[in-house]
Structures are given as structure tokens and as C-alpha cells.
GROMACS .gro file of C-alpha atoms in nm:
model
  226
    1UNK     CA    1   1.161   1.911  -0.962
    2UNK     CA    2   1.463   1.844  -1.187
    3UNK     CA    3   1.721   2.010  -0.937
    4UNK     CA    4   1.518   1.752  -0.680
    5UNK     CA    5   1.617   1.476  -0.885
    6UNK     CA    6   1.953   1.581  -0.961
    7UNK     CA    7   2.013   1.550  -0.584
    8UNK     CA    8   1.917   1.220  -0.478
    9UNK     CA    9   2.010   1.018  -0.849
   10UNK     CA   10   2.372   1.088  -0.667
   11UNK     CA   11   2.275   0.771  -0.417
   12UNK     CA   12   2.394   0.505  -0.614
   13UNK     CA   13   2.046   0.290  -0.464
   14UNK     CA   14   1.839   0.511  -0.704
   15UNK     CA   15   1.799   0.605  -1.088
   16UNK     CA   16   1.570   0.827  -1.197
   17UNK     CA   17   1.414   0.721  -1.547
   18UNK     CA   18   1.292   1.025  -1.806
   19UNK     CA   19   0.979   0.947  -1.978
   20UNK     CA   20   0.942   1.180  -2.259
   21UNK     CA   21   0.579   1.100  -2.328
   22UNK     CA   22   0.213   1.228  -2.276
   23UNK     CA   23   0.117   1.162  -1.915
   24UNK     CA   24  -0.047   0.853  -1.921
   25UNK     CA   25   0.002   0.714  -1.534
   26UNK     CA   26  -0.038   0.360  -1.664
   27UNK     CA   27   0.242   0.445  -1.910
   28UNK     CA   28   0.498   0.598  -1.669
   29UNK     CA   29   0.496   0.334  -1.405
   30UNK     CA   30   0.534   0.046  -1.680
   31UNK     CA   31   0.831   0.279  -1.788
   32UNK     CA   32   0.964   0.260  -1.449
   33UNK     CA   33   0.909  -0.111  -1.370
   34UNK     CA   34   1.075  -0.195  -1.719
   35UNK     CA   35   1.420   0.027  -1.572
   36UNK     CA   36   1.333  -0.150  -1.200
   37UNK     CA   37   1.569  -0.442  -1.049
   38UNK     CA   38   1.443  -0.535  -0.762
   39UNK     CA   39   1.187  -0.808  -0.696
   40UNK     CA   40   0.902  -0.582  -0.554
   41UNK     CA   41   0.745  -0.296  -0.743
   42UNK     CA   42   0.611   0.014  -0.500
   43UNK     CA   43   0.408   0.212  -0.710
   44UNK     CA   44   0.352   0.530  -0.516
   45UNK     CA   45   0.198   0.879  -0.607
   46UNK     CA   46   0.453   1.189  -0.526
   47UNK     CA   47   0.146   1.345  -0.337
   48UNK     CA   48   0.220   1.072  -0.036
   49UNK     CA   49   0.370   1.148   0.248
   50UNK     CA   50   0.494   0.878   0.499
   51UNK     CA   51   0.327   0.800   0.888
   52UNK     CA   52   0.413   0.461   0.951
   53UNK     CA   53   0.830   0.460   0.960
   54UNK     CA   54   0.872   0.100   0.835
   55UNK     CA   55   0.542   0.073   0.584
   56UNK     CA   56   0.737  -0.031   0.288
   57UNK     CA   57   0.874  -0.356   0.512
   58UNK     CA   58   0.516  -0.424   0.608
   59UNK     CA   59   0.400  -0.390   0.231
   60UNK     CA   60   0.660  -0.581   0.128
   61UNK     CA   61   0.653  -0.867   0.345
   62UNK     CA   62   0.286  -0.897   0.280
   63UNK     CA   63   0.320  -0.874  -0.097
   64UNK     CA   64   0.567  -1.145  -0.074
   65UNK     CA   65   0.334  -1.393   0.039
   66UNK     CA   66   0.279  -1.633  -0.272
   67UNK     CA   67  -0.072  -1.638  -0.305
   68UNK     CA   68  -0.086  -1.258  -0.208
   69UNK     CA   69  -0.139  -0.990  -0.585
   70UNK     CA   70  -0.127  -0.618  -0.463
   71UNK     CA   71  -0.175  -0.476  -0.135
   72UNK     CA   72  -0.208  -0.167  -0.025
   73UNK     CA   73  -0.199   0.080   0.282
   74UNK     CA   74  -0.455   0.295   0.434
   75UNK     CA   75  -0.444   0.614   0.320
   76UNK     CA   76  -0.515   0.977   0.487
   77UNK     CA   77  -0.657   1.299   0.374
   78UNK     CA   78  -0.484   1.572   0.494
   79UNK     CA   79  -0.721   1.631   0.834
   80UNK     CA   80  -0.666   1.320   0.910
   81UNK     CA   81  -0.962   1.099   0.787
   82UNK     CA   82  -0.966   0.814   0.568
   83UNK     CA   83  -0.908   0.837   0.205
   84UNK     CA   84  -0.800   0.427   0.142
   85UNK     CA   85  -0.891   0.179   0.303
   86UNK     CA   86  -0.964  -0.052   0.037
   87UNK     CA   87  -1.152  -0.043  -0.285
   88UNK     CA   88  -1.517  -0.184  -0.358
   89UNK     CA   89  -1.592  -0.225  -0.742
   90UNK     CA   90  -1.972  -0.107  -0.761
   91UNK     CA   91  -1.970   0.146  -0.490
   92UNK     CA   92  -2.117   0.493  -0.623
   93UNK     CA   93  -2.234   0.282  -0.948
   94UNK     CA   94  -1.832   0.275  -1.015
   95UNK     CA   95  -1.549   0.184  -0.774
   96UNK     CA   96  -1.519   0.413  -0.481
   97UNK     CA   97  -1.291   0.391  -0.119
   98UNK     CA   98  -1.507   0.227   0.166
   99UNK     CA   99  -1.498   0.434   0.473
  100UNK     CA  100  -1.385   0.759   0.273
  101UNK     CA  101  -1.405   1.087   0.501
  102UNK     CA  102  -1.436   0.899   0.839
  103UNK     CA  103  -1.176   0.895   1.127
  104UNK     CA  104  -0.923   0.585   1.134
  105UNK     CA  105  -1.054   0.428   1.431
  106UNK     CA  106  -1.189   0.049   1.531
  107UNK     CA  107  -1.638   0.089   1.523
  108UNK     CA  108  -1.862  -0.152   1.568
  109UNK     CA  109  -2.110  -0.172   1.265
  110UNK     CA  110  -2.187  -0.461   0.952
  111UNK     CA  111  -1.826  -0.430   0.813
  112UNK     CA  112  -1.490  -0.507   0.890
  113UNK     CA  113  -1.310  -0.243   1.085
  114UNK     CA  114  -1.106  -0.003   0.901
  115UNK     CA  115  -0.790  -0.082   1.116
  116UNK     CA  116  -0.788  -0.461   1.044
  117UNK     CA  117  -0.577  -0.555   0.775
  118UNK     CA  118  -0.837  -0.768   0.503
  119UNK     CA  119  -0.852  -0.887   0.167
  120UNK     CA  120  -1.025  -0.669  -0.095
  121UNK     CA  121  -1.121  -0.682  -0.435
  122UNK     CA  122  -0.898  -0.367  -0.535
  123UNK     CA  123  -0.691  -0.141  -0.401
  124UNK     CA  124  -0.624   0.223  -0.523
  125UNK     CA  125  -0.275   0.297  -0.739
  126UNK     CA  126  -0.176   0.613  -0.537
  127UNK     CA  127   0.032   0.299  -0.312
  128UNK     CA  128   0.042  -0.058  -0.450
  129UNK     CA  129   0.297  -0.329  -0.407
  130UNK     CA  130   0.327  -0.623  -0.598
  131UNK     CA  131   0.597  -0.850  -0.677
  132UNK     CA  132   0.795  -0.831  -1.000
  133UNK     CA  133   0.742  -1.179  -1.096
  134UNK     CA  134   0.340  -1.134  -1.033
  135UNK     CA  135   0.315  -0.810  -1.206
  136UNK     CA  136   0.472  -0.942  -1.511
  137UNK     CA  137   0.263  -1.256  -1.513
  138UNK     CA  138  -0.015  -0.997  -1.522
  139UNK     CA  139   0.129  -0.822  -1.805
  140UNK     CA  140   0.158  -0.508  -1.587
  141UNK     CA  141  -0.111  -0.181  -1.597
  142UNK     CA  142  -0.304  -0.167  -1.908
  143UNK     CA  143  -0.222   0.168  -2.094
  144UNK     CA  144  -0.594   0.194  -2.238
  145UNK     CA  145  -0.645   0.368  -1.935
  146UNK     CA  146  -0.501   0.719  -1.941
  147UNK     CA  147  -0.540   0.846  -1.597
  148UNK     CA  148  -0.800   0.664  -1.395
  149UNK     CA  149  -0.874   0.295  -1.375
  150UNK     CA  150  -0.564   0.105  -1.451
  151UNK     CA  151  -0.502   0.073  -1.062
  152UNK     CA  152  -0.884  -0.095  -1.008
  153UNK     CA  153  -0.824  -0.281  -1.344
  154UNK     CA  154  -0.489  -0.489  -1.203
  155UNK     CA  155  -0.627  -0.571  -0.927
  156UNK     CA  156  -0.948  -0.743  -1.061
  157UNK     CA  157  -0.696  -0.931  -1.318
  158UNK     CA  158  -0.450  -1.060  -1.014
  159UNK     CA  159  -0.826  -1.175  -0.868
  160UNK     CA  160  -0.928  -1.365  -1.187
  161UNK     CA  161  -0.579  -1.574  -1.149
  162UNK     CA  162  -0.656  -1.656  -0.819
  163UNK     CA  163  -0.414  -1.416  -0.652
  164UNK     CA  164  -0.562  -1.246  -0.330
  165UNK     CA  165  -0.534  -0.828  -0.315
  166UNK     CA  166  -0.489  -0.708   0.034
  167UNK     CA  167  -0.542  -0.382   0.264
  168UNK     CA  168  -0.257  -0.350   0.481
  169UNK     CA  169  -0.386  -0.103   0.755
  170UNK     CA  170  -0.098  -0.196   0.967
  171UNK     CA  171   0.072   0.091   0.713
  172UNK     CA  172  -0.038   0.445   0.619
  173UNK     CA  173   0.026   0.719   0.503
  174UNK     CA  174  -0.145   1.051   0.382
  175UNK     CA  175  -0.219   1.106   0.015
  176UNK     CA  176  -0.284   1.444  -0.072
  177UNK     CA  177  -0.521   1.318  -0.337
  178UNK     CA  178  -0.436   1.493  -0.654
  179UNK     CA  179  -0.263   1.808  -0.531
  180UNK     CA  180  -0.008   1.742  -0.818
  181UNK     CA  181  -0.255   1.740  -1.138
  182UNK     CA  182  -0.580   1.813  -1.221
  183UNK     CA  183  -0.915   1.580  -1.144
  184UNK     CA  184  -0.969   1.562  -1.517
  185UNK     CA  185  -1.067   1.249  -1.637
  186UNK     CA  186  -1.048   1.138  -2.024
  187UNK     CA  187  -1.391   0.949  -2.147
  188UNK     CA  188  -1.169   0.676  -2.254
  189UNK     CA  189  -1.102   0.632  -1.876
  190UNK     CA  190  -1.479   0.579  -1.825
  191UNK     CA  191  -1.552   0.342  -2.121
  192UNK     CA  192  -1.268   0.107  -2.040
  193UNK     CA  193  -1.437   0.143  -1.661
  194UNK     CA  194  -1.736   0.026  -1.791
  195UNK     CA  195  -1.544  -0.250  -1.963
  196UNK     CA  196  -1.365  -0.394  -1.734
  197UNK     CA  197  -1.565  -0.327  -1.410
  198UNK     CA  198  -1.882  -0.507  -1.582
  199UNK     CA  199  -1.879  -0.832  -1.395
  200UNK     CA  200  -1.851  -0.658  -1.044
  201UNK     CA  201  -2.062  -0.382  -1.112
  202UNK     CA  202  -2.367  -0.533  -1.255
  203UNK     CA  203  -2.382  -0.912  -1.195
  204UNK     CA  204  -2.149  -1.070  -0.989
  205UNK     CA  205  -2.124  -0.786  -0.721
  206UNK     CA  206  -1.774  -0.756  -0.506
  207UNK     CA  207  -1.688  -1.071  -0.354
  208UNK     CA  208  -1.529  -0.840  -0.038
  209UNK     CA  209  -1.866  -0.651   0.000
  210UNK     CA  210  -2.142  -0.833   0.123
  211UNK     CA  211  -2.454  -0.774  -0.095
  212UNK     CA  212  -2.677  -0.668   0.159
  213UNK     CA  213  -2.459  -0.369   0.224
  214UNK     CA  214  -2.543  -0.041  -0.004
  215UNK     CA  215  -2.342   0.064  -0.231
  216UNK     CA  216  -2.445   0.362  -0.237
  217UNK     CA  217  -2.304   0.469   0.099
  218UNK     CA  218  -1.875   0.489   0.142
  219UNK     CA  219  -1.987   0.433   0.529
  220UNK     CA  220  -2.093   0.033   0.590
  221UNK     CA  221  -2.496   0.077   0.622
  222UNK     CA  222  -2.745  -0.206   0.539
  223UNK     CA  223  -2.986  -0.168   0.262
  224UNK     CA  224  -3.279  -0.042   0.403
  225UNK     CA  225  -3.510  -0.338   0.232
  226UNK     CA  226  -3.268  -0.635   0.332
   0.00000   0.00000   0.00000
């Protein structure tokens, strides 16, 4: 809220930045990194709330690394199951979250365990840390997208220069996964989806997800005819 805001823009370590426009998330958080100083972006959804005390060290310090693009944490629903741990372009036909729904723990099975840190394809935009320099070599999120797909969209980008996206699950936190707007999303969303995912979805595959693995299934399963 305003009266929020009005509190803590009195600690001289943080400005608040009005953007008078049509909510386009790719929009705002280009607005904010434009009014930014520091040398690492946090982009981070006000429906987060913090478990690990010193995540944004652990981001940081990861996202620092030079050959490292984004990262990410894992991410909670609100009972306490996984909503993030990493992103796998062609899951559910689109880009979906890899383990979604099941409980944070180590399992045996024919994927990495959800509570080993590993590099990914994409991570989601409700928590992604990047360097300045990095996000302006990659000319920052692309504001085609309105709502949805800006987040995947980076990512693949930072891939194609050779820059390697992360999931931290040393960090989490819970994401109250659009508490804070509606689940609408524009068709323009979906086309520039379609766009950009192309290479992932239909030919190359994700390079993080091995292809004998279905995609049809947010819990690691093997195709039943591999």
C-alpha cells in the first residue's frame, strides 16, 4: 500500500519508483532496474515471503559467478510443497515447474533431487537474480510479453550467449503464487510463448531435461516406451 511505502522510502537504502503505466510485469521491473544502483538486480514478486534468513547472500553470490545468467530459489506453496524448483521449457506442451505440488525433500528417482542446487534452462520471475552488467547485455525483459513469459524468455536468451541459469535450492522461500492479481493471461502472452519457446519445445528439447523423461508429468517419470 501507499502508506506501506511511505514508511520504509524513509530508509535512505531504498527508493520507491512510481510507474504510472498499464501493468505490464516486464514493464515495471525494467522501470525499476533503470532507477536501480547496485550491481545485482533481485527481481521478486510482493506475494514472497522469506524462509531462508540469508537467501539474497546465497543468490547473490551465485549470480556473481561470471559465467553464471539468472538463478533462482526454490519456491513454496503455502502448505508447504514445491512450487519452483526450476523451469523445463516443453513441460505441459509449454514451460511448467518440475516437481510442482511435491514435498521438498531428497528421493531417489531418474532426476536430480529437488534439494541440490543445478543448472536449468529457466527459472520462474516470481525470484530471479542477475547481475546488472548481464542483464543489460541481455537488453533486459522483453515488454512483448504482458504478464506471462518474459521470465522463461530471459533466461533462454542468457542460455543462447552461453551464460548458465541456475536453481539455488540452498534458498527458499514461499510464493503465494498470484494472491496479488488475477491468473489472466493476454493471448499476446501465448503467441510470443510460442515464439520464443519454439526451439525447446518442438525440436531441440531442454538441454536440463533428459529426453527420455515425459514431459507430460511435473514429477520425474520415464516415458513409458523408452
Amino acid at each position: 500500500s501507499k502508506e506501506y511505502f511511505s514508511t520504509v522510502v524513509q530508509d535512505s537504502r531504498i527508493k520507491v519508483v512510481e510507474a504510472d503505466v498499464e501493468f505490464n510485469w516486464s514493464m515495471i521491473n525494467n522501470i525499476g532496474a533503470k532507477a536501480a544502483t547496485g550491481d545485482v538486480f533481485v527481481f521478486l514478486n510482493n506475494d514472497t515471503l522469506v524462509i531462508t534468513p540469508d537467501w539474497i547472500e546465497k543468490l547473490a553470490s551465485m549470480a556473481s559467478l561470471p559465467e553464471v545468467g539468472l538463478v533462482g530459489p526454490q519456491l513454496l506453496y503455502e502448505d508447504n510443497t514445491i512450487q519452483h524448483a526450476g523451469v523445463v521449457v516443453g513441460m505441459g506442451g509449454w514451460a511448467d515447474h518440475v516437481f510442482k505440488n511435491q514435498l521438498p525433500v531428497h528421493r531417489s528417482g531418474p532426476f536430480v533431487s529437488p534439494m541440490l542446487n543445478r543448472n536449468v534452462l529457466a527459472i520462474t520471475g516470481a525470484c530471479q537474480v542477475i547481475e546488472r552488467a548481464k542483464f543489460e547485455q541481455l537488453g533486459g525483459f522483453d515488454e512483448q510479453f504482458i504478464i506471462c513469459g518474459s521470465d522463461v524468455d530471459i533466461c533462454i536468451r542468457a542460455h543462447q550467449q552461453g551464460l548458465q541459469n541456475v536453481y539455488c535450492a540452498d534458498a527458499a522461500l514461499h510464493h503465494l503464487e498470484s494472491k496479488s492479481r488475477s491468473s489472466f493471461i493476454p493471448k499476446q502472452d501465448f503467441l510470443m510463448s510460442e515464439i520464443r519457446y519454439a526451439p525447446y519445445r518442438n525440436d531441440k528439447g531442454d538441454p536440463y531435461f533428459n529426453e527420455n523423461l515425459d514431459l507430460m508429468s511435473t514429477m520425474p517419470r520415464m516415458l513409458t516406451n523408452a
